[in-house]
């Protein structure tokens, strides 16, 4: 800090606020200085993007996010305003989330080189968009496609981005897989922000039909017959019966 002052180099850190900040359109990160002690509580005046959740508005705020092929394409905002431009949509959701204190985290992570690092992050708008997107996937994505995506793509894509390898052949490959997985993620999510929390109020899709309310109902008899499960249960129990018998013969409790 002394060198920066002597050399006329503008920096955001001061001796009274000794931490580094790195801000972009999506988020702000805070590291170093007093934050290197993982047991030090970040001072409240450190957070520059979001309102303290305890001081956020007393009334929740609701909005609707629409997705096509996994991408947000429209936001229906409080007051009846609708936004479709990608940048304006992000900034609008970001503003709502910031006002309600959504998107703060304080974590200890593992760096690429093997060292652990403590970081504090504010990602208000993307916290809402990501949570809404994941919720809509539950309604519209095939079970096995989603399981494979989460098992192989999600962790590795996050790792690639964290390690600064976006412009790599492996990232190009994963992005193509991610895009294919999102073909069916079409619909809308009703969202609420309140006192630092994001919650989903409901979701729907006019084009995807994986979810059928009648088939899933406990009150309506549809094409699915409960007696069909008899064979399914018996077949799935074969290996469990063998395992139980083996444990019994070995004198071990299940």
Short mmCIF file of C-alpha atoms in Angstrom, two decimals:
data_model
loop_
_atom_site.label_atom_id
_atom_site.label_comp_id
_atom_site.label_asym_id
_atom_site.label_seq_id
_atom_site.Cartn_x
_atom_site.Cartn_y
_atom_site.Cartn_z
CA UNK A 1 0.00 0.00 0.00
CA UNK A 2 2.86 2.37 0.81
CA UNK A 3 4.51 1.61 -2.54
CA UNK A 4 1.23 2.16 -4.39
CA UNK A 5 0.76 5.50 -2.67
CA UNK A 6 4.34 6.60 -3.37
CA UNK A 7 4.09 5.53 -6.99
CA UNK A 8 0.67 7.02 -7.63
CA UNK A 9 -0.91 3.63 -8.34
CA UNK A 10 -4.65 3.64 -7.59
CA UNK A 11 -5.77 0.69 -5.46
CA UNK A 12 -9.02 -0.07 -3.67
CA UNK A 13 -7.39 -1.47 -0.53
CA UNK A 14 -6.48 0.78 2.38
CA UNK A 15 -4.75 0.20 5.70
CA UNK A 16 -8.15 0.39 7.38
CA UNK A 17 -9.64 -2.03 4.82
CA UNK A 18 -6.78 -4.43 4.11
CA UNK A 19 -8.21 -6.88 1.59
CA UNK A 20 -8.20 -7.21 -2.16
CA UNK A 21 -11.30 -6.85 -4.34
CA UNK A 22 -11.90 -8.11 -7.86
CA UNK A 23 -15.18 -6.96 -9.38
CA UNK A 24 -16.83 -7.61 -12.72
CA UNK A 25 -20.36 -7.61 -14.13
CA UNK A 26 -21.25 -10.87 -12.41
CA UNK A 27 -19.64 -10.68 -8.99
CA UNK A 28 -17.12 -9.27 -6.57
CA UNK A 29 -14.52 -11.34 -4.73
CA UNK A 30 -12.64 -10.43 -1.56
CA UNK A 31 -9.39 -12.07 -0.47
CA UNK A 32 -6.11 -11.53 1.36
CA UNK A 33 -5.31 -9.19 4.22
CA UNK A 34 -7.36 -9.83 7.34
CA UNK A 35 -9.43 -12.40 5.44
CA UNK A 36 -6.49 -14.81 5.35
CA UNK A 37 -7.42 -15.77 8.91
CA UNK A 38 -10.37 -18.11 8.21
CA UNK A 39 -11.84 -17.34 11.63
CA UNK A 40 -12.08 -13.58 11.08
CA UNK A 41 -15.61 -12.44 10.36
CA UNK A 42 -15.68 -10.15 7.32
CA UNK A 43 -16.53 -6.59 8.39
CA UNK A 44 -19.96 -5.52 7.21
CA UNK A 45 -18.59 -2.57 5.26
CA UNK A 46 -16.52 -4.96 3.12
CA UNK A 47 -19.53 -6.13 1.11
CA UNK A 48 -20.08 -3.57 -1.64
CA UNK A 49 -22.70 -5.18 -3.89
CA UNK A 50 -25.38 -6.50 -1.57
CA UNK A 51 -27.42 -5.10 1.29
CA UNK A 52 -26.95 -6.74 4.69
CA UNK A 53 -29.74 -9.37 4.66
CA UNK A 54 -30.85 -8.27 8.13
CA UNK A 55 -31.37 -4.75 6.77
CA UNK A 56 -33.03 -5.81 3.53
CA UNK A 57 -36.67 -4.83 2.80
CA UNK A 58 -39.31 -6.29 5.08
CA UNK A 59 -41.42 -7.38 2.11
CA UNK A 60 -40.32 -10.09 -0.36
CA UNK A 61 -40.07 -9.37 -4.07
CA UNK A 62 -41.34 -11.76 -6.74
CA UNK A 63 -40.43 -12.10 -10.41
CA UNK A 64 -40.61 -14.67 -13.22
CA UNK A 65 -37.69 -16.01 -15.28
CA UNK A 66 -38.25 -17.63 -18.69
CA UNK A 67 -35.71 -20.02 -20.22
CA UNK A 68 -35.17 -21.43 -23.72
CA UNK A 69 -32.67 -24.25 -24.17
CA UNK A 70 -31.35 -23.47 -20.71
CA UNK A 71 -30.72 -19.77 -21.31
CA UNK A 72 -32.69 -16.95 -19.66
CA UNK A 73 -34.62 -15.11 -22.37
CA UNK A 74 -37.17 -13.04 -20.46
CA UNK A 75 -37.77 -11.64 -17.00
CA UNK A 76 -41.14 -10.44 -15.75
CA UNK A 77 -40.23 -7.94 -13.05
CA UNK A 78 -42.14 -6.29 -10.20
CA UNK A 79 -44.34 -3.47 -11.43
CA UNK A 80 -45.18 -5.23 -14.68
CA UNK A 81 -41.93 -4.51 -16.52
CA UNK A 82 -40.64 -7.16 -18.94
CA UNK A 83 -37.03 -7.46 -20.05
CA UNK A 84 -35.72 -9.62 -22.90
CA UNK A 85 -32.28 -8.22 -23.74
CA UNK A 86 -29.67 -10.54 -22.21
CA UNK A 87 -27.59 -7.83 -20.56
CA UNK A 88 -30.59 -5.86 -19.32
CA UNK A 89 -32.14 -9.06 -17.96
CA UNK A 90 -29.02 -9.87 -15.99
CA UNK A 91 -28.68 -6.34 -14.63
CA UNK A 92 -32.36 -6.24 -13.64
CA UNK A 93 -32.19 -9.53 -11.72
CA UNK A 94 -28.88 -8.41 -10.24
CA UNK A 95 -30.44 -5.20 -8.94
CA UNK A 96 -33.32 -7.05 -7.27
CA UNK A 97 -30.99 -9.60 -5.68
CA UNK A 98 -28.59 -6.91 -4.45
CA UNK A 99 -31.41 -5.02 -2.77
CA UNK A 100 -32.47 -8.14 -0.87
CA UNK A 101 -28.98 -9.29 0.15
CA UNK A 102 -28.91 -12.42 -2.00
CA UNK A 103 -25.70 -14.10 -3.14
CA UNK A 104 -23.09 -13.81 -0.37
CA UNK A 105 -20.79 -16.71 0.43
CA UNK A 106 -17.69 -17.10 2.62
CA UNK A 107 -15.70 -20.25 1.80
CA UNK A 108 -12.34 -21.97 2.04
CA UNK A 109 -11.39 -23.42 -1.33
CA UNK A 110 -8.60 -25.44 -2.92
CA UNK A 111 -6.44 -23.60 -5.41
CA UNK A 112 -5.00 -25.16 -8.57
CA UNK A 113 -1.51 -25.32 -7.04
CA UNK A 114 -2.74 -27.24 -3.98
CA UNK A 115 -2.96 -24.50 -1.37
CA UNK A 116 -6.15 -23.71 0.48
CA UNK A 117 -7.52 -20.19 0.23
CA UNK A 118 -10.28 -18.29 2.00
CA UNK A 119 -12.47 -16.11 -0.17
CA UNK A 120 -15.68 -14.12 0.18
CA UNK A 121 -17.89 -13.65 -2.84
CA UNK A 122 -20.97 -11.70 -3.86
CA UNK A 123 -22.86 -13.03 -6.87
CA UNK A 124 -26.41 -11.72 -6.50
CA UNK A 125 -27.99 -12.02 -9.94
CA UNK A 126 -26.32 -15.25 -10.98
CA UNK A 127 -27.32 -16.86 -7.69
CA UNK A 128 -30.97 -16.34 -8.66
CA UNK A 129 -30.51 -17.32 -12.30
CA UNK A 130 -28.60 -20.48 -11.45
CA UNK A 131 -31.06 -21.61 -8.79
CA UNK A 132 -34.04 -21.01 -11.09
CA UNK A 133 -32.30 -22.83 -13.93
CA UNK A 134 -31.52 -25.86 -11.77
CA UNK A 135 -35.11 -25.95 -10.57
CA UNK A 136 -36.47 -25.91 -14.13
CA UNK A 137 -34.13 -28.76 -15.06
CA UNK A 138 -35.91 -30.89 -12.48
CA UNK A 139 -39.15 -30.40 -14.41
CA UNK A 140 -37.87 -30.70 -17.97
CA UNK A 141 -34.68 -32.78 -18.13
CA UNK A 142 -34.58 -36.52 -18.61
CA UNK A 143 -33.46 -38.23 -15.42
CA UNK A 144 -30.53 -40.14 -16.93
CA UNK A 145 -29.30 -37.21 -19.01
CA UNK A 146 -29.25 -35.03 -15.92
CA UNK A 147 -27.51 -37.71 -13.85
CA UNK A 148 -24.77 -38.16 -16.47
CA UNK A 149 -24.37 -34.40 -16.82
CA UNK A 150 -23.97 -33.95 -13.07
CA UNK A 151 -21.66 -36.94 -12.72
CA UNK A 152 -19.25 -36.10 -15.53
CA UNK A 153 -19.76 -32.55 -16.75
CA UNK A 154 -20.69 -30.32 -13.82
CA UNK A 155 -17.64 -30.93 -11.66
CA UNK A 156 -15.17 -31.02 -14.54
CA UNK A 157 -16.55 -27.87 -16.17
CA UNK A 158 -16.33 -26.00 -12.86
CA UNK A 159 -12.78 -27.28 -12.39
CA UNK A 160 -11.77 -26.18 -15.89
CA UNK A 161 -13.13 -22.68 -15.34
CA UNK A 162 -11.59 -22.39 -11.87
CA UNK A 163 -8.19 -23.37 -13.23
CA UNK A 164 -8.36 -20.81 -16.05
CA UNK A 165 -8.68 -23.32 -18.88
CA UNK A 166 -11.72 -21.94 -20.70
CA UNK A 167 -9.83 -21.72 -24.00
CA UNK A 168 -8.88 -25.39 -24.10
CA UNK A 169 -9.95 -28.40 -26.16
CA UNK A 170 -11.44 -30.12 -23.13
CA UNK A 171 -13.60 -27.08 -22.38
CA UNK A 172 -14.79 -26.93 -25.99
CA UNK A 173 -15.80 -30.58 -25.75
CA UNK A 174 -17.67 -30.10 -22.47
CA UNK A 175 -19.51 -27.03 -23.74
CA UNK A 176 -20.90 -29.03 -26.65
CA UNK A 177 -22.14 -31.66 -24.20
CA UNK A 178 -23.69 -29.03 -21.94
CA UNK A 179 -25.50 -27.43 -24.88
CA UNK A 180 -26.94 -30.80 -25.91
CA UNK A 181 -28.17 -31.43 -22.36
CA UNK A 182 -30.15 -28.18 -22.41
CA UNK A 183 -32.36 -28.85 -25.45
CA UNK A 184 -35.36 -29.59 -23.25
CA UNK A 185 -34.83 -26.89 -20.60
CA UNK A 186 -37.67 -24.68 -21.77
CA UNK A 187 -40.13 -23.06 -19.41
CA UNK A 188 -40.49 -20.50 -16.65
CA UNK A 189 -39.84 -20.24 -12.93
CA UNK A 190 -41.65 -18.02 -10.42
CA UNK A 191 -39.04 -16.62 -8.04
CA UNK A 192 -38.90 -14.79 -4.72
CA UNK A 193 -36.07 -12.97 -2.93
CA UNK A 194 -36.26 -12.05 0.73
CA UNK A 195 -33.72 -11.31 3.47
CA UNK A 196 -30.76 -12.93 1.71
CA UNK A 197 -32.68 -15.97 0.49
CA UNK A 198 -33.83 -17.01 -2.97
CA UNK A 199 -36.77 -19.38 -3.27
CA UNK A 200 -38.88 -20.88 -6.03
CA UNK A 201 -42.63 -20.38 -5.86
CA UNK A 202 -43.50 -22.52 -8.87
CA UNK A 203 -42.46 -23.57 -12.34
CA UNK A 204 -44.06 -24.62 -15.63
CA UNK A 205 -43.30 -25.56 -19.23
CA UNK A 206 -45.64 -25.23 -22.21
CA UNK A 207 -43.51 -27.44 -24.46
CA UNK A 208 -41.89 -30.17 -22.35
CA UNK A 209 -44.10 -33.07 -21.26
CA UNK A 210 -41.89 -35.23 -19.03
CA UNK A 211 -43.91 -34.19 -16.00
CA UNK A 212 -47.52 -35.39 -16.14
CA UNK A 213 -49.63 -34.33 -13.18
CA UNK A 214 -52.17 -37.12 -13.68
CA UNK A 215 -49.52 -39.84 -13.99
CA UNK A 216 -47.74 -38.58 -10.87
CA UNK A 217 -50.93 -38.05 -8.89
CA UNK A 218 -51.71 -40.08 -5.79
CA UNK A 219 -55.39 -39.26 -6.31
CA UNK A 220 -55.87 -40.12 -10.00
CA UNK A 221 -55.58 -43.57 -11.59
CA UNK A 222 -53.87 -43.10 -14.95
CA UNK A 223 -51.96 -45.32 -17.37
CA UNK A 224 -49.55 -46.32 -14.61
CA UNK A 225 -50.89 -49.29 -12.65
CA UNK A 226 -49.58 -49.83 -9.09
CA UNK A 227 -49.60 -53.62 -9.59
CA UNK A 228 -46.96 -53.18 -12.32
CA UNK A 229 -44.44 -52.48 -9.59
CA UNK A 230 -44.62 -56.07 -8.29
CA UNK A 231 -42.23 -57.47 -10.88
CA UNK A 232 -40.04 -54.38 -10.70
CA UNK A 233 -39.62 -54.75 -6.94
CA UNK A 234 -38.97 -58.50 -7.18
CA UNK A 235 -36.26 -58.11 -9.81
CA UNK A 236 -34.55 -55.29 -7.92
CA UNK A 237 -34.65 -57.34 -4.73
CA UNK A 238 -32.67 -60.28 -6.18
CA UNK A 239 -29.22 -58.94 -5.33
CA UNK A 240 -30.41 -57.58 -1.99
CA UNK A 241 -31.75 -60.99 -0.98
CA UNK A 242 -28.40 -62.54 -1.89
CA UNK A 243 -26.58 -59.87 0.10
CA UNK A 244 -28.85 -60.42 3.11
CA UNK A 245 -28.36 -64.18 2.96
CA UNK A 246 -24.59 -63.74 2.77
CA UNK A 247 -24.58 -61.42 5.79
CA UNK A 248 -26.81 -63.81 7.71
CA UNK A 249 -24.55 -66.79 7.01
CA UNK A 250 -21.56 -64.74 8.15
CA UNK A 251 -23.34 -63.93 11.40
CA UNK A 252 -23.40 -60.20 10.67
CA UNK A 253 -26.31 -57.87 11.32
CA UNK A 254 -27.79 -55.85 8.51
#
